[in-house]
């Protein structure tokens, strides 16, 4: 199947009242057709809310993905597949397009005959009501940005016994209304106050109950866009917006609440309701203006610089973390691409087997085999994504540990420079004071560094418990470690096998080339052809590429695993005792001084005097040996 250069990350969360909070299944795939079918199958108002992100650079950066964009990508991929020219490709594209339309109709049917998840008697009506048809069209346009086409309507109306011609008209009417409202949200300056209020009212009626996914956020974004413009042009709120332009100001919020209320009342509403809304706005604005403005001060104190620059680092999500790990590990990226390609082919095979099956007969062996293969590959991709996500979390911890060492060195240097900037100590008391000031700066900096590193370890442990909940015992952690290493093809014998494959490939290529040059003929044709030579050369190149990938991937994987082991098995160590820390810093200072300055040119600067004071103080501490 033709895919794009994009990488799609689809995550979900349960929005059922009894399953609120926990994250649901996810998918990281490079094929838009598989991603769109997964969205339509899992995104349900009474079950899961799906959120999508897309990357155009193989997972390095991400941006939000709207379902309409994903649907457009899927349509382009199917069109490119149909244009390949082969009859089999055109047939597969037609089958996949029909399967996509059927799943879209099923998704729309769940919206038409929606039942509240906390309904004590959940019952779906046999046929949707007229208002449900119109609302279904509005939700379709909100999510997918189009009017339902004939293929979707054919699958949808086939679910009902009676003709639904009136319902189809209402469906398209609702979709057209929503498209007009969304167009105003994208360019509110092109509409008048009455049009904007009508669009705001339409968006306000899109009550999604327990849903928290992208459909809910799309409505909020459109409402915010309309309100941001309407508050500045409506006669009743323009003055308030000019006097209090900050959205967080109570008067500004009161004006926005008035516009929402006005959109619900309507232009032809009862005068009493309009008067009440205007009076409530005036009262709220008066009360807000009497209160002090709590806007953040412009000259607010800047936040303290992080102890470890860039850390603790919070990764966006596990799917995005897995994609980032594949940029670090070529072996992981190759395994993911192969698994995704196999899943795409299995999805096409399942669609073809389902299309060829008889609905009135039991499932055929071909259909059962295709379903089993699809489920197995889907699970394999999920497990691969989980392993790669955890390795990325551990790799971030390893980076934080390395950055902590550099930050500790920088803290000592900064403290020494700060001490040198002061007046040179001349008496013993001044030397001791300079030493205490130096150590106070170092202790404070290293405590902050240890705290930041402890926070990064906590994030890594939380990722381990979230991705592999069974890794709570030593046996479970050993299983996870083995899966992360052995199942990635990076075990103890990985180097040996890859290097041996290069030797075998080189020997085979040499043998084949010698036979080809000899021109020996067997049974009327050459025993070795040019194609055989090219195949042997390609096999050698693959072996060399595999060995090069392992040389990059295995050290990075082992480095991440060591950091994961330290985070799991070791609690954050306490700060060094003052005397031990002083001795360590003195030893580091002595090493740097000996490496940078000849003995004859050394001067007893303020830093040298402080270092000598450190040594003498450390010698006086019981149980501490000077460095």
XYZ file of C-alpha atoms in Angstrom:
627
model
C 0.000 0.000 0.000
C 1.243 3.499 -0.771
C 2.003 5.445 2.363
C 3.146 8.969 3.098
C 6.254 10.355 4.728
C 4.196 11.158 7.805
C 4.035 9.350 11.099
C 0.669 9.253 12.859
C 0.257 8.947 16.634
C -3.280 8.250 17.840
C -3.913 8.068 21.571
C -7.182 7.582 23.407
C -8.718 8.039 26.830
C -11.804 6.428 28.333
C -14.713 8.863 28.635
C -17.173 6.372 30.108
C -18.287 7.555 33.576
C -17.132 4.293 35.137
C -13.790 4.297 33.301
C -12.869 7.967 33.422
C -9.206 8.832 33.668
C -7.181 5.833 32.492
C -5.530 6.063 29.126
C -6.858 3.773 26.427
C -5.120 2.026 23.522
C -2.902 3.865 21.083
C -1.441 3.439 17.621
C 1.819 4.641 16.069
C 1.737 3.975 12.323
C 3.030 5.453 9.066
C -0.032 4.558 6.961
C -2.999 6.983 6.896
C -5.558 4.359 5.835
C -4.777 2.104 8.797
C -4.712 5.148 11.093
C -8.084 6.423 9.841
C -9.741 3.029 10.190
C -8.326 2.739 13.721
C -9.762 6.169 14.553
C -13.220 5.300 13.252
C -13.231 1.968 15.062
C -12.081 3.268 18.458
C -13.423 6.826 18.654
C -16.797 6.482 20.336
C -18.744 9.063 22.285
C -19.705 6.535 24.944
C -16.362 4.716 25.131
C -13.154 6.335 23.880
C -12.055 9.844 22.941
C -9.193 9.831 20.442
C -6.549 12.512 20.046
C -4.174 12.563 17.092
C -0.743 14.014 16.353
C 1.314 13.885 13.177
C 5.017 14.228 12.427
C 6.548 15.128 9.081
C 10.126 14.407 10.176
C 9.879 10.770 11.357
C 8.963 11.696 14.933
C 11.372 14.509 15.773
C 8.614 17.138 16.061
C 4.842 16.782 16.334
C 1.769 18.878 15.723
C -1.939 18.243 16.401
C -3.706 16.159 13.765
C -7.333 16.866 13.007
C -9.470 13.931 11.847
C -10.356 15.788 8.640
C -6.651 15.967 7.750
C -6.238 12.264 8.465
C -9.253 11.444 6.282
C -7.791 13.549 3.463
C -4.457 11.732 3.747
C -6.245 8.374 3.617
C -8.148 9.412 0.505
C -4.931 10.526 -1.204
C -3.222 7.259 -0.314
C -6.093 5.205 -1.763
C -6.135 7.332 -4.916
C -2.387 6.840 -5.375
C -2.821 3.124 -4.812
C -5.549 2.948 -7.484
C -3.308 4.784 -9.947
C -0.515 2.222 -9.707
C -1.895 0.587 -12.822
C -2.066 -3.057 -11.835
C -5.569 -4.577 -11.644
C -4.780 -6.056 -8.234
C -3.825 -2.636 -6.852
C -7.028 -1.060 -8.173
C -9.092 -3.881 -6.742
C -7.413 -3.585 -3.328
C -7.934 0.185 -3.323
C -11.626 -0.266 -4.081
C -12.042 -2.843 -1.313
C -10.243 -0.641 1.217
C -12.280 2.409 0.183
C -15.512 0.461 0.704
C -14.291 -0.842 4.080
C -13.409 2.702 5.128
C -16.884 3.915 4.113
C -18.519 1.094 6.079
C -16.532 1.942 9.217
C -17.345 5.635 8.771
C -21.042 4.730 8.561
C -20.745 2.691 11.751
C -19.036 5.630 13.488
C -21.814 7.946 12.319
C -24.510 5.499 13.420
C -23.135 5.614 16.970
C -23.512 9.381 16.830
C -27.028 9.273 15.427
C -28.420 6.776 17.928
C -26.398 7.984 20.877
C -27.265 6.748 24.365
C -25.867 8.359 27.503
C -23.358 5.938 29.087
C -24.919 6.390 32.544
C -28.432 5.719 31.279
C -29.939 3.042 33.587
C -31.750 1.535 30.584
C -29.431 2.050 27.606
C -31.568 1.547 24.539
C -30.772 2.470 20.976
C -33.839 3.376 18.912
C -34.408 1.402 15.751
C -34.359 4.600 13.682
C -32.872 8.015 14.508
C -35.132 10.988 15.073
C -35.006 13.968 12.673
C -33.044 16.024 15.202
C -30.562 13.159 15.571
C -30.002 13.075 11.806
C -29.265 16.783 11.775
C -26.984 16.563 14.803
C -25.155 13.615 13.235
C -24.415 15.702 10.157
C -23.096 18.505 12.343
C -20.750 16.135 14.180
C -19.551 14.637 10.891
C -18.704 18.070 9.505
C -17.057 19.110 12.772
C -14.802 16.053 12.812
C -14.157 15.358 9.136
C -14.784 18.734 7.527
C -16.987 17.437 4.689
C -20.531 16.391 3.846
C -21.055 12.583 4.007
C -20.649 11.105 0.526
C -22.844 8.557 -1.209
C -20.774 5.539 -0.176
C -21.147 6.372 3.512
C -24.867 7.080 3.159
C -25.372 3.779 1.310
C -23.815 1.798 4.160
C -25.635 3.896 6.759
C -29.161 3.662 5.354
C -28.741 -0.079 4.741
C -28.818 -0.524 8.534
C -32.479 0.514 8.730
C -35.492 -1.292 7.344
C -37.417 1.823 6.238
C -36.200 4.321 3.682
C -34.243 7.193 5.213
C -34.319 9.701 2.364
C -35.554 12.488 4.668
C -32.889 11.598 7.217
C -30.152 11.766 4.590
C -31.321 15.255 3.609
C -31.296 16.384 7.237
C -27.847 14.835 7.663
C -26.434 16.870 4.818
C -28.260 19.995 5.983
C -26.698 19.700 9.426
C -23.264 19.157 7.902
C -23.642 22.263 5.740
C -24.673 24.345 8.773
C -21.624 23.230 10.721
C -19.298 23.906 7.788
C -20.645 27.459 7.597
C -20.088 27.934 11.339
C -16.544 26.602 11.097
C -15.837 28.911 8.157
C -16.914 31.868 10.308
C -14.714 30.625 13.139
C -11.711 30.571 10.818
C -12.446 34.077 9.462
C -14.815 35.827 11.925
C -14.172 39.228 10.347
C -16.191 38.094 7.309
C -19.409 37.738 9.292
C -21.752 40.149 11.014
C -22.769 40.079 14.655
C -25.993 38.184 13.920
C -24.159 35.519 11.901
C -21.487 35.117 14.566
C -24.101 34.774 17.303
C -25.919 32.112 15.267
C -22.691 30.197 14.731
C -21.914 30.493 18.444
C -25.360 29.129 19.276
C -24.883 26.180 16.944
C -21.523 25.330 18.511
C -23.005 25.752 21.983
C -25.623 23.094 21.242
C -22.930 20.506 20.555
C -23.119 18.917 23.993
C -20.789 15.923 24.015
C -21.557 14.731 27.511
C -18.564 12.895 28.903
C -16.381 13.324 25.833
C -12.976 14.941 26.276
C -11.291 14.192 22.948
C -10.588 16.272 19.890
C -14.249 16.887 19.023
C -14.708 18.679 22.330
C -11.546 20.736 21.778
C -12.598 21.590 18.214
C -15.816 23.104 19.525
C -13.950 25.065 22.196
C -11.414 26.406 19.690
C -14.154 27.533 17.291
C -16.122 29.228 20.091
C -13.007 30.998 21.347
C -12.197 32.302 17.876
C -15.698 33.699 17.407
C -15.825 35.250 20.880
C -12.414 36.899 20.497
C -13.723 38.820 17.504
C -17.371 39.248 18.480
C -16.562 40.874 21.816
C -14.773 43.691 19.980
C -17.517 44.423 17.420
C -20.794 43.860 19.271
C -22.240 47.197 20.465
C -22.943 45.903 23.978
C -19.428 44.571 24.604
C -17.084 46.652 22.445
C -16.601 49.247 25.189
C -15.855 46.566 27.776
C -13.328 44.899 25.485
C -11.608 48.232 24.835
C -11.401 49.052 28.539
C -10.409 45.565 29.633
C -8.774 43.749 26.697
C -7.203 41.009 28.800
C -9.348 37.812 28.467
C -8.742 36.861 32.086
C -10.142 40.096 33.463
C -13.505 39.623 35.253
C -15.158 42.310 33.125
C -13.951 40.680 29.932
C -15.193 37.313 31.154
C -18.573 38.844 31.982
C -18.835 40.229 28.448
C -18.061 36.809 26.988
C -20.687 35.204 29.225
C -23.196 37.798 28.005
C -22.473 36.942 24.367
C -22.949 33.225 25.073
C -26.236 33.991 26.801
C -27.305 36.268 23.944
C -26.585 33.526 21.383
C -28.878 31.141 23.287
C -31.674 33.700 23.531
C -31.497 34.530 19.821
C -32.127 37.799 17.995
C -35.900 37.262 18.133
C -35.920 36.299 21.806
C -38.194 37.668 24.462
C -37.409 41.255 25.379
C -37.516 40.330 29.046
C -34.699 37.825 28.588
C -32.647 40.337 26.602
C -33.152 42.985 29.278
C -32.140 40.555 32.026
C -28.974 39.636 30.144
C -28.054 43.302 29.630
C -28.688 44.078 33.301
C -26.580 41.115 34.393
C -23.745 42.309 32.133
C -23.852 45.840 33.560
C -23.888 44.540 37.128
C -20.994 42.136 36.501
C -18.880 44.811 34.781
C -19.496 47.282 37.618
C -18.517 44.704 40.232
C -15.432 43.680 38.254
C -14.211 47.260 37.838
C -14.415 47.834 41.591
C -12.041 44.919 42.206
C -8.270 45.356 41.805
C -6.809 43.937 38.607
C -4.861 40.810 39.473
C -2.990 40.646 36.181
C 0.567 39.402 36.489
C 3.036 42.236 36.930
C 5.160 43.024 33.911
C 8.308 43.236 36.023
C 7.682 39.925 37.801
C 10.788 38.175 39.034
C 12.196 35.740 36.536
C 12.103 32.064 37.392
C 15.240 30.586 38.867
C 17.466 28.884 36.333
C 17.186 25.069 36.390
C 19.877 23.227 38.307
C 20.462 20.939 35.302
C 19.788 22.860 32.070
C 16.859 21.215 30.290
C 16.024 18.784 33.101
C 13.859 17.350 34.491
C 12.435 16.729 31.031
C 8.808 15.676 30.576
C 8.263 13.734 27.363
C 5.062 14.522 25.481
C 3.575 11.014 25.440
C 4.635 7.402 25.154
C 3.857 7.209 21.432
C 5.984 10.251 20.710
C 8.721 8.888 22.987
C 8.797 5.653 20.992
C 9.198 7.601 17.753
C 12.070 9.614 19.247
C 13.836 6.440 20.328
C 13.699 5.155 16.760
C 15.606 8.255 15.703
C 18.347 7.264 18.151
C 18.409 3.518 17.444
C 18.562 2.428 13.774
C 17.760 -1.156 14.788
C 14.571 -0.007 16.517
C 13.548 2.085 13.532
C 14.101 -0.775 11.107
C 12.111 -3.187 13.278
C 9.248 -0.694 13.563
C 9.133 -0.024 9.828
C 9.083 -3.733 9.043
C 6.320 -4.410 11.568
C 4.220 -1.492 10.340
C 4.623 -2.630 6.736
C 3.507 -6.145 7.660
C 0.509 -4.742 9.550
C -0.514 -2.633 6.549
C -0.401 -5.687 4.292
C -2.315 -7.754 6.860
C -4.987 -5.045 7.045
C -5.420 -5.152 3.267
C -5.562 -8.968 3.299
C -8.218 -8.924 6.030
C -10.339 -6.415 4.093
C -10.108 -8.546 0.947
C -10.982 -11.735 2.834
C -13.942 -10.056 4.506
C -15.195 -8.641 1.198
C -15.008 -12.078 -0.457
C -16.771 -13.855 2.439
C -20.454 -14.760 2.407
C -22.315 -12.961 5.189
C -24.772 -15.863 5.537
C -22.052 -18.490 5.955
C -19.591 -19.169 8.776
C -16.180 -17.568 8.524
C -13.912 -19.301 6.035
C -10.411 -20.535 6.910
C -8.944 -17.699 4.830
C -10.914 -15.126 6.803
C -9.916 -16.694 10.137
C -6.253 -16.764 9.105
C -6.356 -13.132 7.968
C -8.010 -12.042 11.212
C -5.477 -13.966 13.301
C -2.557 -12.495 11.388
C -3.935 -8.972 11.719
C -4.503 -9.317 15.481
C -1.057 -10.826 16.023
C 0.722 -8.073 14.109
C -1.303 -5.378 15.844
C -0.251 -6.769 19.218
C 3.358 -7.051 18.055
C 3.390 -3.399 17.017
C 1.889 -2.354 20.361
C 4.538 -4.280 22.295
C 7.282 -2.828 20.098
C 6.006 0.688 20.688
C 5.876 0.095 24.450
C 9.482 -1.139 24.563
C 10.740 1.771 22.505
C 8.848 4.285 24.658
C 10.392 2.945 27.867
C 13.872 2.962 26.343
C 13.410 6.613 25.414
C 12.366 7.485 28.966
C 15.458 5.684 30.246
C 17.653 7.401 27.654
C 16.437 10.789 28.852
C 17.430 9.772 32.383
C 20.891 8.769 31.159
C 21.231 12.161 29.483
C 20.147 13.843 32.719
C 22.786 11.943 34.699
C 25.486 13.016 32.256
C 24.236 16.607 32.366
C 24.265 16.467 36.173
C 28.006 15.774 36.174
C 28.626 18.756 33.926
C 26.353 20.903 36.098
C 28.286 19.906 39.229
C 31.559 20.914 37.606
C 30.032 24.208 36.462
C 28.732 24.855 39.993
C 32.227 24.440 41.482
C 33.749 26.711 38.839
C 31.047 29.352 39.381
C 31.552 29.245 43.143
C 35.323 29.593 42.712
C 34.911 32.536 40.347
C 32.524 34.185 42.778
C 35.055 33.779 45.589
C 37.877 35.206 43.461
C 35.740 38.227 42.590
C 35.653 39.189 46.258
C 38.476 40.891 48.153
C 41.529 38.656 48.583
C 41.497 37.208 52.126
C 44.493 38.183 54.200
C 43.749 36.823 57.662
C 42.829 33.361 58.859
C 39.309 34.487 59.691
C 38.808 35.867 56.197
C 40.136 32.634 54.694
C 37.664 30.597 56.746
C 34.834 32.957 55.775
C 35.756 32.641 52.107
C 35.842 28.867 52.460
C 32.434 28.802 54.119
C 30.983 31.048 51.423
C 32.485 28.863 48.705
C 31.079 25.670 50.232
C 27.680 27.253 50.822
C 27.354 28.035 47.110
C 28.529 24.549 46.123
C 26.252 22.800 48.627
C 23.204 24.744 47.488
C 23.933 24.082 43.820
C 24.578 20.370 44.284
C 21.462 19.951 46.410
C 19.399 21.474 43.603
C 21.132 19.212 41.080
C 20.373 16.133 43.188
C 16.756 17.208 43.521
C 16.366 17.651 39.738
C 17.993 14.273 39.096
C 15.714 12.652 41.666
C 12.692 14.110 39.871
C 13.894 12.686 36.532
C 14.329 9.265 38.150
C 10.800 9.492 39.501
C 9.455 10.221 36.017
C 11.334 7.203 34.672
C 9.958 4.919 37.377
C 6.446 6.164 36.671
C 6.937 5.401 32.978
C 8.077 1.868 33.840
C 5.048 1.279 36.057
C 2.712 2.731 33.429
C 4.085 0.854 30.430
C 4.941 -2.437 32.168
C 2.718 -2.640 35.266
C 3.898 -6.165 36.055
C 7.498 -4.969 36.591
C 6.995 -4.609 40.352
C 9.105 -7.597 41.399
C 12.690 -8.499 40.655
C 11.478 -11.249 38.302
C 9.234 -8.803 36.468
C 12.049 -6.272 36.091
C 14.343 -8.993 34.782
C 11.691 -9.929 32.210
C 11.367 -6.329 31.102
C 15.130 -5.930 30.793
C 15.403 -9.108 28.742
C 12.568 -7.975 26.477
C 14.158 -4.582 25.967
C 17.485 -6.121 24.952
C 16.948 -9.599 23.537
C 13.697 -8.889 21.688
C 15.367 -5.916 20.033
C 18.014 -8.142 18.468
C 20.747 -6.617 20.633
C 21.680 -9.539 22.861
C 25.174 -10.689 23.851
C 25.824 -12.419 20.541
C 24.430 -9.623 18.346
C 27.865 -8.269 17.405
C 29.230 -11.761 16.732
C 26.345 -12.792 14.503
C 26.361 -9.527 12.563
C 30.139 -9.637 12.038
C 30.008 -13.287 11.019
C 27.279 -12.456 8.494
C 29.612 -9.875 6.923
C 32.370 -12.484 6.583
C 30.030 -15.047 5.106
C 28.588 -12.484 2.706
C 32.033 -11.325 1.578
C 33.150 -14.911 1.019
C 30.027 -15.713 -0.961
C 30.407 -12.586 -3.087
C 34.032 -13.433 -3.805
C 33.094 -16.982 -4.812
C 30.233 -15.844 -7.019
C 32.338 -13.168 -8.715
C 35.139 -15.684 -9.394
C 32.683 -18.134 -10.933
C 31.126 -15.350 -13.012
C 34.537 -14.218 -14.319
C 35.540 -17.778 -15.187
C 32.669 -17.973 -17.662
C 31.937 -21.625 -16.875
C 28.889 -23.002 -18.682
C 26.618 -25.644 -17.220
C 23.932 -27.287 -19.406
C 24.077 -24.616 -22.075
C 24.019 -21.487 -19.843
C 26.394 -19.786 -17.373
C 26.431 -21.385 -13.954
C 26.509 -17.902 -12.356
C 24.638 -14.957 -13.873
C 24.969 -11.228 -13.369
C 21.810 -11.259 -11.263
C 23.438 -13.765 -8.878
C 26.390 -11.421 -8.431
C 24.127 -8.463 -7.725
C 22.117 -10.473 -5.217
C 25.283 -11.520 -3.379
C 26.512 -7.922 -3.358
C 23.156 -6.690 -2.019
C 23.238 -9.345 0.715
C 26.696 -8.169 1.774
C 25.547 -4.562 1.869
C 22.597 -5.527 4.055
C 24.925 -7.366 6.438
C 27.244 -4.368 6.641
C 24.319 -2.036 7.235
C 23.014 -4.343 9.946
C 26.407 -4.374 11.670
C 26.653 -0.566 11.471
C 23.179 -0.226 12.982
C 24.074 -2.540 15.864
C 27.248 -0.571 16.570
C 25.042 2.492 17.115
C 21.982 0.900 18.707
C 23.495 -1.508 21.231
C 25.604 1.046 23.188
C 22.638 3.428 23.333
C 20.359 0.625 24.514
C 22.798 -0.555 27.183
C 23.268 3.029 28.356
C 19.504 3.435 28.726
C 19.186 0.106 30.536
C 21.906 1.030 33.029
C 20.087 4.260 33.812
C 16.824 2.345 34.184
C 18.456 -0.130 36.550
C 19.800 2.699 38.705
C 16.403 4.377 38.804
C 14.614 1.175 39.825
C 17.062 -0.469 42.207
C 18.595 2.563 43.863
C 16.862 5.317 45.717
C 18.285 8.800 45.196
C 21.462 9.009 47.280
C 21.714 11.575 50.040
C 23.954 14.579 49.648
C 27.601 14.141 50.593
C 28.716 15.106 54.037
C 30.280 18.589 54.088
C 33.756 17.278 54.853
C 33.648 14.610 52.152
C 32.299 17.098 49.643
C 35.063 19.558 50.539
C 37.723 16.898 50.090
C 36.290 15.894 46.723
C 36.163 19.463 45.485
C 39.700 20.071 46.706
C 40.936 17.057 44.770
C 39.166 18.243 41.620
C 40.639 21.723 42.024
C 44.136 20.312 42.501
C 43.838 18.163 39.373
C 42.651 21.089 37.266
C 45.352 23.360 38.669
C 48.139 20.847 38.005
C 46.891 20.310 34.461
C 46.703 23.981 33.510
C 49.560 25.780 35.290
C 53.313 24.897 35.576
C 54.615 24.555 39.096
C 56.983 27.521 38.717
C 54.209 29.882 37.639
C 51.666 29.082 40.340
C 50.535 31.985 42.474
C 48.806 31.964 45.819
C 45.545 33.473 44.605
C 42.372 33.631 46.635
C 41.207 30.338 45.146
C 44.488 28.606 46.089
C 44.216 29.878 49.650
C 40.644 28.607 49.881
C 41.771 25.216 48.529
C 44.512 24.977 51.145
C 42.006 25.849 53.813
C 39.769 23.053 52.494
C 42.628 20.555 52.782
C 43.481 21.547 56.322
C 39.825 21.497 57.330
C 39.312 18.062 55.793
C 42.340 16.698 57.650
C 40.842 17.863 60.921
C 37.548 16.059 60.211
C 37.428 12.610 61.893
C 37.079 9.662 59.499
C 37.845 11.684 56.366
C 41.029 11.246 54.393
C 42.283 14.233 52.438
C 42.370 13.761 48.678
